[in-house]
C-alpha cells in the first residue's frame, strides 16, 4: 500500500512538473508584436505565405491588406487607414503621401507580361509562343480567348498594361487586344483575377513576373521596353506616426536586408 501510494504521489508530481514547466514557458514567451502593412496585391502570395510564417517565427504578427497601390494610397491619404508600413508598386504614390511618410526605399522591381495557369484552355497556344512557333500578338488576338487585367484607375498594373501594350503594338492594335481602357469583360479586382486564372475562368492575364513565379504559372514578358522594367518598382514606406514603430522598423529590415529579401527574390523580385 505504501509503495502504491508513493507511486501515485510520484505520478501526480510528474504531471504537476510538466504543467508548471509548460506554464513557465508560455509566461516567458513575449506576445507577438502586431505590424500592419498595406501592400501591392501583386505580392499577396509570398506575403500571406512564407513572409507571414517567417515573421511569426520572429515574434511579429503580420496583419496585411493587399490591394491596388493607388487605392491603398488613397485610403492612407484620406485617413481611413493608418498602417505601420505601405508597400507600393509605384514610388510616386508614396511621394504623394508627403509628411505621412517617415522613410521610404525603392528596393526592387519586376517585369510586365502575360501569364497563364497549366490548366488554361489555351495553354498549348502560349506554349507555342514560347517555342517561337507563333507570335504573342497572334496568340492574344485569338478569337474566343478570355483575357484578364486589373482596373487602370486604381491599380498601377492596370495602367502599365495599357501603356505597355500600346508601346509594343501601337494604339489601334492595343484596342484590338484590350478594347476600351475600362473594358468590363476583362477587368477584375486583383485577387479575383488571380483566382479566375487559377480556376480556368480566365485563359490568360496581364501580370507581373513575380505573380507568375509565386503561382507556378508560365510567363512571357512583353517585348523590349513594353515590359516596363524601368517603371515597375516596389517602394517600402515606414509611415510617420506608425502605431507600432518598433515592429515597423523590424519589418522594414526584414524585407530590405533580412530573410524577407531572400523570400521575395525567390518569388521573382529583382533587388536593387
mmCIF file of C-alpha atoms in Angstrom:
data_model
loop_
_atom_site.group_PDB
_atom_site.id
_atom_site.type_symbol
_atom_site.label_atom_id
_atom_site.label_comp_id
_atom_site.label_asym_id
_atom_site.label_seq_id
_atom_site.Cartn_x
_atom_site.Cartn_y
_atom_site.Cartn_z
ATOM 1 C CA UNK A 1 0.000 0.000 0.000
ATOM 2 C CA UNK A 2 2.816 2.383 0.929
ATOM 3 C CA UNK A 3 4.531 1.625 -2.384
ATOM 4 C CA UNK A 4 1.278 2.195 -4.319
ATOM 5 C CA UNK A 5 0.673 5.496 -2.563
ATOM 6 C CA UNK A 6 4.233 6.610 -3.265
ATOM 7 C CA UNK A 7 3.809 5.723 -6.952
ATOM 8 C CA UNK A 8 0.628 7.740 -7.149
ATOM 9 C CA UNK A 9 2.298 10.729 -5.499
ATOM 10 C CA UNK A 10 5.211 10.457 -7.893
ATOM 11 C CA UNK A 11 2.846 10.410 -10.904
ATOM 12 C CA UNK A 12 0.979 13.457 -9.620
ATOM 13 C CA UNK A 13 4.272 15.249 -9.014
ATOM 14 C CA UNK A 14 5.418 14.473 -12.556
ATOM 15 C CA UNK A 15 2.173 15.818 -14.050
ATOM 16 C CA UNK A 16 2.427 18.969 -11.943
ATOM 17 C CA UNK A 17 6.045 19.425 -13.008
ATOM 18 C CA UNK A 18 5.158 19.203 -16.693
ATOM 19 C CA UNK A 19 2.234 21.570 -16.248
ATOM 20 C CA UNK A 20 4.353 24.111 -14.366
ATOM 21 C CA UNK A 21 7.125 23.887 -16.952
ATOM 22 C CA UNK A 22 4.619 24.457 -19.756
ATOM 23 C CA UNK A 23 3.069 27.403 -17.931
ATOM 24 C CA UNK A 24 6.513 28.892 -17.321
ATOM 25 C CA UNK A 25 7.425 28.542 -20.987
ATOM 26 C CA UNK A 26 4.240 30.323 -22.029
ATOM 27 C CA UNK A 27 4.807 33.013 -19.432
ATOM 28 C CA UNK A 28 8.338 33.626 -20.697
ATOM 29 C CA UNK A 29 7.335 33.842 -24.385
ATOM 30 C CA UNK A 30 6.707 37.510 -25.222
ATOM 31 C CA UNK A 31 3.449 38.278 -27.032
ATOM 32 C CA UNK A 32 3.729 38.722 -30.791
ATOM 33 C CA UNK A 33 4.049 42.333 -31.869
ATOM 34 C CA UNK A 34 1.478 43.332 -34.488
ATOM 35 C CA UNK A 35 2.678 45.053 -37.650
ATOM 36 C CA UNK A 36 0.055 46.431 -40.026
ATOM 37 C CA UNK A 37 1.042 46.514 -43.687
ATOM 38 C CA UNK A 38 -0.853 47.753 -46.732
ATOM 39 C CA UNK A 39 0.832 46.278 -49.783
ATOM 40 C CA UNK A 40 0.540 45.931 -53.561
ATOM 41 C CA UNK A 41 -1.721 42.997 -54.353
ATOM 42 C CA UNK A 42 0.848 41.529 -56.739
ATOM 43 C CA UNK A 43 2.748 40.385 -53.628
ATOM 44 C CA UNK A 44 -0.190 38.599 -51.992
ATOM 45 C CA UNK A 45 1.099 35.030 -52.461
ATOM 46 C CA UNK A 46 4.531 35.452 -50.804
ATOM 47 C CA UNK A 47 3.217 37.936 -48.238
ATOM 48 C CA UNK A 48 0.385 35.758 -46.951
ATOM 49 C CA UNK A 49 2.530 32.626 -47.210
ATOM 50 C CA UNK A 50 6.258 32.445 -46.429
ATOM 51 C CA UNK A 51 6.613 36.088 -45.339
ATOM 52 C CA UNK A 52 3.842 35.792 -42.743
ATOM 53 C CA UNK A 53 5.225 32.473 -41.491
ATOM 54 C CA UNK A 54 8.794 33.754 -41.171
ATOM 55 C CA UNK A 55 7.657 36.902 -39.365
ATOM 56 C CA UNK A 56 5.651 34.833 -36.898
ATOM 57 C CA UNK A 57 8.809 32.887 -36.025
ATOM 58 C CA UNK A 58 10.465 36.229 -35.265
ATOM 59 C CA UNK A 59 7.663 37.358 -32.954
ATOM 60 C CA UNK A 60 5.837 39.625 -35.414
ATOM 61 C CA UNK A 61 2.118 39.258 -36.087
ATOM 62 C CA UNK A 62 1.802 40.243 -39.758
ATOM 63 C CA UNK A 63 -1.539 41.957 -40.378
ATOM 64 C CA UNK A 64 -1.564 42.629 -44.100
ATOM 65 C CA UNK A 65 -4.060 44.124 -46.515
ATOM 66 C CA UNK A 66 -3.371 43.676 -50.246
ATOM 67 C CA UNK A 67 -4.867 45.854 -52.942
ATOM 68 C CA UNK A 68 -4.245 48.204 -55.832
ATOM 69 C CA UNK A 69 -1.444 50.573 -54.816
ATOM 70 C CA UNK A 70 -3.374 53.691 -55.850
ATOM 71 C CA UNK A 71 -6.445 52.571 -53.934
ATOM 72 C CA UNK A 72 -4.366 51.852 -50.816
ATOM 73 C CA UNK A 73 -2.565 55.203 -51.076
ATOM 74 C CA UNK A 74 -5.964 56.922 -51.209
ATOM 75 C CA UNK A 75 -7.044 55.109 -48.037
ATOM 76 C CA UNK A 76 -3.938 56.391 -46.263
ATOM 77 C CA UNK A 77 -4.222 59.936 -47.632
ATOM 78 C CA UNK A 78 -7.868 60.182 -46.541
ATOM 79 C CA UNK A 79 -7.070 58.942 -43.040
ATOM 80 C CA UNK A 80 -9.228 55.844 -43.413
ATOM 81 C CA UNK A 81 -6.198 53.615 -42.801
ATOM 82 C CA UNK A 82 -3.121 54.271 -40.665
ATOM 83 C CA UNK A 83 -0.722 51.377 -41.283
ATOM 84 C CA UNK A 84 2.782 50.861 -39.983
ATOM 85 C CA UNK A 85 4.124 50.193 -43.484
ATOM 86 C CA UNK A 86 2.961 50.769 -47.050
ATOM 87 C CA UNK A 87 4.495 48.865 -49.992
ATOM 88 C CA UNK A 88 3.592 50.430 -53.326
ATOM 89 C CA UNK A 89 4.390 49.295 -56.845
ATOM 90 C CA UNK A 90 4.593 52.964 -57.894
ATOM 91 C CA UNK A 91 7.031 55.237 -55.997
ATOM 92 C CA UNK A 92 5.079 58.341 -56.996
ATOM 93 C CA UNK A 93 2.177 57.154 -54.847
ATOM 94 C CA UNK A 94 4.486 57.133 -51.826
ATOM 95 C CA UNK A 95 5.844 60.573 -52.717
ATOM 96 C CA UNK A 96 2.271 61.832 -52.925
ATOM 97 C CA UNK A 97 1.687 60.971 -49.257
ATOM 98 C CA UNK A 98 4.184 63.660 -48.241
ATOM 99 C CA UNK A 99 4.638 64.115 -44.496
ATOM 100 C CA UNK A 100 2.672 60.949 -43.738
ATOM 101 C CA UNK A 101 5.818 59.012 -44.716
ATOM 102 C CA UNK A 102 8.735 58.801 -42.270
ATOM 103 C CA UNK A 103 11.180 56.933 -44.536
ATOM 104 C CA UNK A 104 10.926 55.212 -47.914
ATOM 105 C CA UNK A 105 13.132 52.926 -50.012
ATOM 106 C CA UNK A 106 12.638 51.785 -53.597
ATOM 107 C CA UNK A 107 14.100 48.334 -53.228
ATOM 108 C CA UNK A 108 13.141 46.005 -56.104
ATOM 109 C CA UNK A 109 11.482 45.679 -59.486
ATOM 110 C CA UNK A 110 9.917 43.216 -61.901
ATOM 111 C CA UNK A 111 8.576 42.993 -65.456
ATOM 112 C CA UNK A 112 5.129 43.016 -67.074
ATOM 113 C CA UNK A 113 3.847 40.263 -69.318
ATOM 114 C CA UNK A 114 1.195 37.614 -69.825
ATOM 115 C CA UNK A 115 0.781 34.561 -67.614
ATOM 116 C CA UNK A 116 -1.427 31.500 -67.679
ATOM 117 C CA UNK A 117 -2.123 28.517 -65.452
ATOM 118 C CA UNK A 118 -1.249 24.987 -66.646
ATOM 119 C CA UNK A 119 -4.971 24.181 -66.946
ATOM 120 C CA UNK A 120 -5.719 27.100 -69.294
ATOM 121 C CA UNK A 121 -7.763 26.131 -72.366
ATOM 122 C CA UNK A 122 -5.139 27.881 -74.467
ATOM 123 C CA UNK A 123 -2.040 26.598 -72.695
ATOM 124 C CA UNK A 124 -0.770 24.906 -75.864
ATOM 125 C CA UNK A 125 -1.179 28.118 -77.850
ATOM 126 C CA UNK A 126 1.030 30.089 -75.486
ATOM 127 C CA UNK A 127 3.483 27.221 -75.203
ATOM 128 C CA UNK A 128 3.828 27.623 -78.976
ATOM 129 C CA UNK A 129 4.705 31.277 -78.391
ATOM 130 C CA UNK A 130 7.470 30.175 -76.030
ATOM 131 C CA UNK A 131 8.648 27.725 -78.693
ATOM 132 C CA UNK A 132 8.537 30.551 -81.301
ATOM 133 C CA UNK A 133 6.035 28.653 -83.412
ATOM 134 C CA UNK A 134 3.679 31.638 -83.330
ATOM 135 C CA UNK A 135 3.819 35.228 -82.111
ATOM 136 C CA UNK A 136 2.496 36.694 -78.870
ATOM 137 C CA UNK A 137 0.398 39.151 -80.878
ATOM 138 C CA UNK A 138 -1.373 36.387 -82.829
ATOM 139 C CA UNK A 139 -1.936 34.398 -79.643
ATOM 140 C CA UNK A 140 -3.546 37.351 -77.829
ATOM 141 C CA UNK A 141 -5.711 38.123 -80.882
ATOM 142 C CA UNK A 142 -7.060 34.553 -80.980
ATOM 143 C CA UNK A 143 -10.897 34.536 -81.195
ATOM 144 C CA UNK A 144 -12.564 33.268 -78.039
ATOM 145 C CA UNK A 145 -9.542 33.948 -75.810
ATOM 146 C CA UNK A 146 -10.598 35.245 -72.387
ATOM 147 C CA UNK A 147 -8.080 37.905 -71.278
ATOM 148 C CA UNK A 148 -7.953 39.365 -67.770
ATOM 149 C CA UNK A 149 -6.347 42.522 -66.361
ATOM 150 C CA UNK A 150 -6.775 44.913 -63.461
ATOM 151 C CA UNK A 151 -8.510 48.290 -63.276
ATOM 152 C CA UNK A 152 -6.195 51.045 -64.575
ATOM 153 C CA UNK A 153 -7.927 53.649 -62.406
ATOM 154 C CA UNK A 154 -6.965 52.046 -59.081
ATOM 155 C CA UNK A 155 -4.094 49.663 -59.836
ATOM 156 C CA UNK A 156 -0.764 50.713 -61.403
ATOM 157 C CA UNK A 157 -0.506 47.313 -63.080
ATOM 158 C CA UNK A 158 -3.730 48.015 -64.962
ATOM 159 C CA UNK A 159 -2.323 51.335 -66.168
ATOM 160 C CA UNK A 160 1.037 49.763 -67.022
ATOM 161 C CA UNK A 161 -0.801 47.104 -69.054
ATOM 162 C CA UNK A 162 -2.383 49.711 -71.320
ATOM 163 C CA UNK A 163 0.871 51.650 -71.608
ATOM 164 C CA UNK A 164 2.952 48.530 -72.214
ATOM 165 C CA UNK A 165 0.699 47.047 -74.909
ATOM 166 C CA UNK A 166 0.450 50.437 -76.632
ATOM 167 C CA UNK A 167 4.248 50.761 -76.582
ATOM 168 C CA UNK A 168 4.509 47.290 -78.069
ATOM 169 C CA UNK A 169 1.914 47.311 -80.889
ATOM 170 C CA UNK A 170 0.510 50.854 -81.092
ATOM 171 C CA UNK A 171 -2.857 52.269 -80.080
ATOM 172 C CA UNK A 172 -5.025 50.589 -82.751
ATOM 173 C CA UNK A 173 -3.721 47.080 -82.102
ATOM 174 C CA UNK A 174 -3.779 47.693 -78.349
ATOM 175 C CA UNK A 175 -7.524 48.274 -78.612
ATOM 176 C CA UNK A 176 -7.923 45.103 -80.653
ATOM 177 C CA UNK A 177 -6.446 43.166 -77.715
ATOM 178 C CA UNK A 178 -7.761 45.111 -74.741
ATOM 179 C CA UNK A 179 -10.773 47.021 -76.029
ATOM 180 C CA UNK A 180 -11.674 50.167 -74.101
ATOM 181 C CA UNK A 181 -9.500 51.092 -71.134
ATOM 182 C CA UNK A 182 -12.392 50.230 -68.811
ATOM 183 C CA UNK A 183 -13.492 47.097 -70.719
ATOM 184 C CA UNK A 184 -15.700 45.281 -68.148
ATOM 185 C CA UNK A 185 -15.201 41.933 -69.886
ATOM 186 C CA UNK A 186 -11.512 41.980 -68.974
ATOM 187 C CA UNK A 187 -11.190 43.951 -65.734
ATOM 188 C CA UNK A 188 -11.259 42.187 -62.360
ATOM 189 C CA UNK A 189 -10.074 43.015 -58.836
ATOM 190 C CA UNK A 190 -6.511 41.835 -58.351
ATOM 191 C CA UNK A 191 -7.169 38.851 -56.081
ATOM 192 C CA UNK A 192 -10.254 37.866 -58.087
ATOM 193 C CA UNK A 193 -8.227 37.837 -61.301
ATOM 194 C CA UNK A 194 -5.640 35.526 -59.753
ATOM 195 C CA UNK A 195 -8.382 33.111 -58.709
ATOM 196 C CA UNK A 196 -10.079 33.232 -62.111
ATOM 197 C CA UNK A 197 -6.872 32.365 -63.952
ATOM 198 C CA UNK A 198 -6.149 29.619 -61.422
ATOM 199 C CA UNK A 199 -9.561 28.034 -61.999
ATOM 200 C CA UNK A 200 -9.572 28.481 -65.776
ATOM 201 C CA UNK A 201 -12.348 31.100 -65.876
ATOM 202 C CA UNK A 202 -9.812 33.447 -67.491
ATOM 203 C CA UNK A 203 -7.456 31.956 -70.089
ATOM 204 C CA UNK A 204 -4.552 34.383 -69.754
ATOM 205 C CA UNK A 205 -3.906 37.598 -67.868
ATOM 206 C CA UNK A 206 -1.532 40.514 -67.680
ATOM 207 C CA UNK A 207 0.639 40.106 -64.595
ATOM 208 C CA UNK A 208 3.984 40.917 -63.105
ATOM 209 C CA UNK A 209 6.584 38.163 -63.318
ATOM 210 C CA UNK A 210 6.544 37.963 -59.510
ATOM 211 C CA UNK A 211 2.924 36.812 -59.545
ATOM 212 C CA UNK A 212 3.545 34.137 -62.161
ATOM 213 C CA UNK A 213 6.557 32.714 -60.308
ATOM 214 C CA UNK A 214 4.717 32.716 -56.976
ATOM 215 C CA UNK A 215 1.823 30.752 -58.514
ATOM 216 C CA UNK A 216 3.918 28.392 -60.619
ATOM 217 C CA UNK A 217 2.412 29.776 -63.836
ATOM 218 C CA UNK A 218 4.018 30.215 -67.250
ATOM 219 C CA UNK A 219 5.047 33.766 -68.137
ATOM 220 C CA UNK A 220 6.041 35.691 -71.257
ATOM 221 C CA UNK A 221 7.298 39.270 -70.761
ATOM 222 C CA UNK A 222 6.090 41.889 -73.196
ATOM 223 C CA UNK A 223 8.808 42.601 -75.771
ATOM 224 C CA UNK A 224 11.507 45.208 -75.119
ATOM 225 C CA UNK A 225 10.516 48.421 -73.349
ATOM 226 C CA UNK A 226 6.908 47.220 -73.230
ATOM 227 C CA UNK A 227 7.869 45.020 -70.249
ATOM 228 C CA UNK A 228 8.116 48.297 -68.293
ATOM 229 C CA UNK A 229 11.056 47.112 -66.202
ATOM 230 C CA UNK A 230 12.285 50.686 -65.881
ATOM 231 C CA UNK A 231 8.989 51.758 -64.272
ATOM 232 C CA UNK A 232 7.695 48.782 -62.307
ATOM 233 C CA UNK A 233 9.414 49.152 -58.947
ATOM 234 C CA UNK A 234 8.423 48.422 -55.361
ATOM 235 C CA UNK A 235 8.793 51.100 -52.684
ATOM 236 C CA UNK A 236 8.571 50.377 -48.957
ATOM 237 C CA UNK A 237 7.458 53.269 -46.761
ATOM 238 C CA UNK A 238 7.516 53.312 -42.969
ATOM 239 C CA UNK A 239 4.733 55.660 -42.003
ATOM 240 C CA UNK A 240 5.080 58.718 -39.780
ATOM 241 C CA UNK A 241 3.184 58.064 -36.559
ATOM 242 C CA UNK A 242 3.139 54.305 -37.198
ATOM 243 C CA UNK A 243 1.006 52.625 -34.497
ATOM 244 C CA UNK A 244 3.775 50.076 -33.870
ATOM 245 C CA UNK A 245 7.060 51.879 -34.676
ATOM 246 C CA UNK A 246 9.439 49.189 -33.399
ATOM 247 C CA UNK A 247 7.600 46.487 -35.326
ATOM 248 C CA UNK A 248 7.534 48.713 -38.424
ATOM 249 C CA UNK A 249 11.322 49.059 -38.317
ATOM 250 C CA UNK A 250 11.783 45.326 -37.758
ATOM 251 C CA UNK A 251 9.512 44.584 -40.715
ATOM 252 C CA UNK A 252 11.390 47.029 -42.962
ATOM 253 C CA UNK A 253 14.743 45.476 -42.028
ATOM 254 C CA UNK A 254 13.291 42.003 -42.644
ATOM 255 C CA UNK A 255 12.138 42.936 -46.167
ATOM 256 C CA UNK A 256 15.078 45.103 -47.215
ATOM 257 C CA UNK A 257 18.045 43.130 -45.882
ATOM 258 C CA UNK A 258 16.791 40.138 -43.901
ATOM 259 C CA UNK A 259 15.082 36.842 -44.566
ATOM 260 C CA UNK A 260 12.236 38.574 -46.387
ATOM 261 C CA UNK A 261 14.651 39.682 -49.099
ATOM 262 C CA UNK A 262 15.546 36.047 -49.859
ATOM 263 C CA UNK A 263 11.870 35.057 -49.910
ATOM 264 C CA UNK A 264 10.901 37.838 -52.305
ATOM 265 C CA UNK A 265 13.871 37.167 -54.571
ATOM 266 C CA UNK A 266 12.677 33.592 -54.860
ATOM 267 C CA UNK A 267 9.260 34.986 -55.749
ATOM 268 C CA UNK A 268 10.782 36.865 -58.699
ATOM 269 C CA UNK A 269 11.599 40.330 -57.371
ATOM 270 C CA UNK A 270 14.868 41.769 -58.622
ATOM 271 C CA UNK A 271 16.513 43.682 -55.776
ATOM 272 C CA UNK A 272 18.443 46.846 -56.499
#
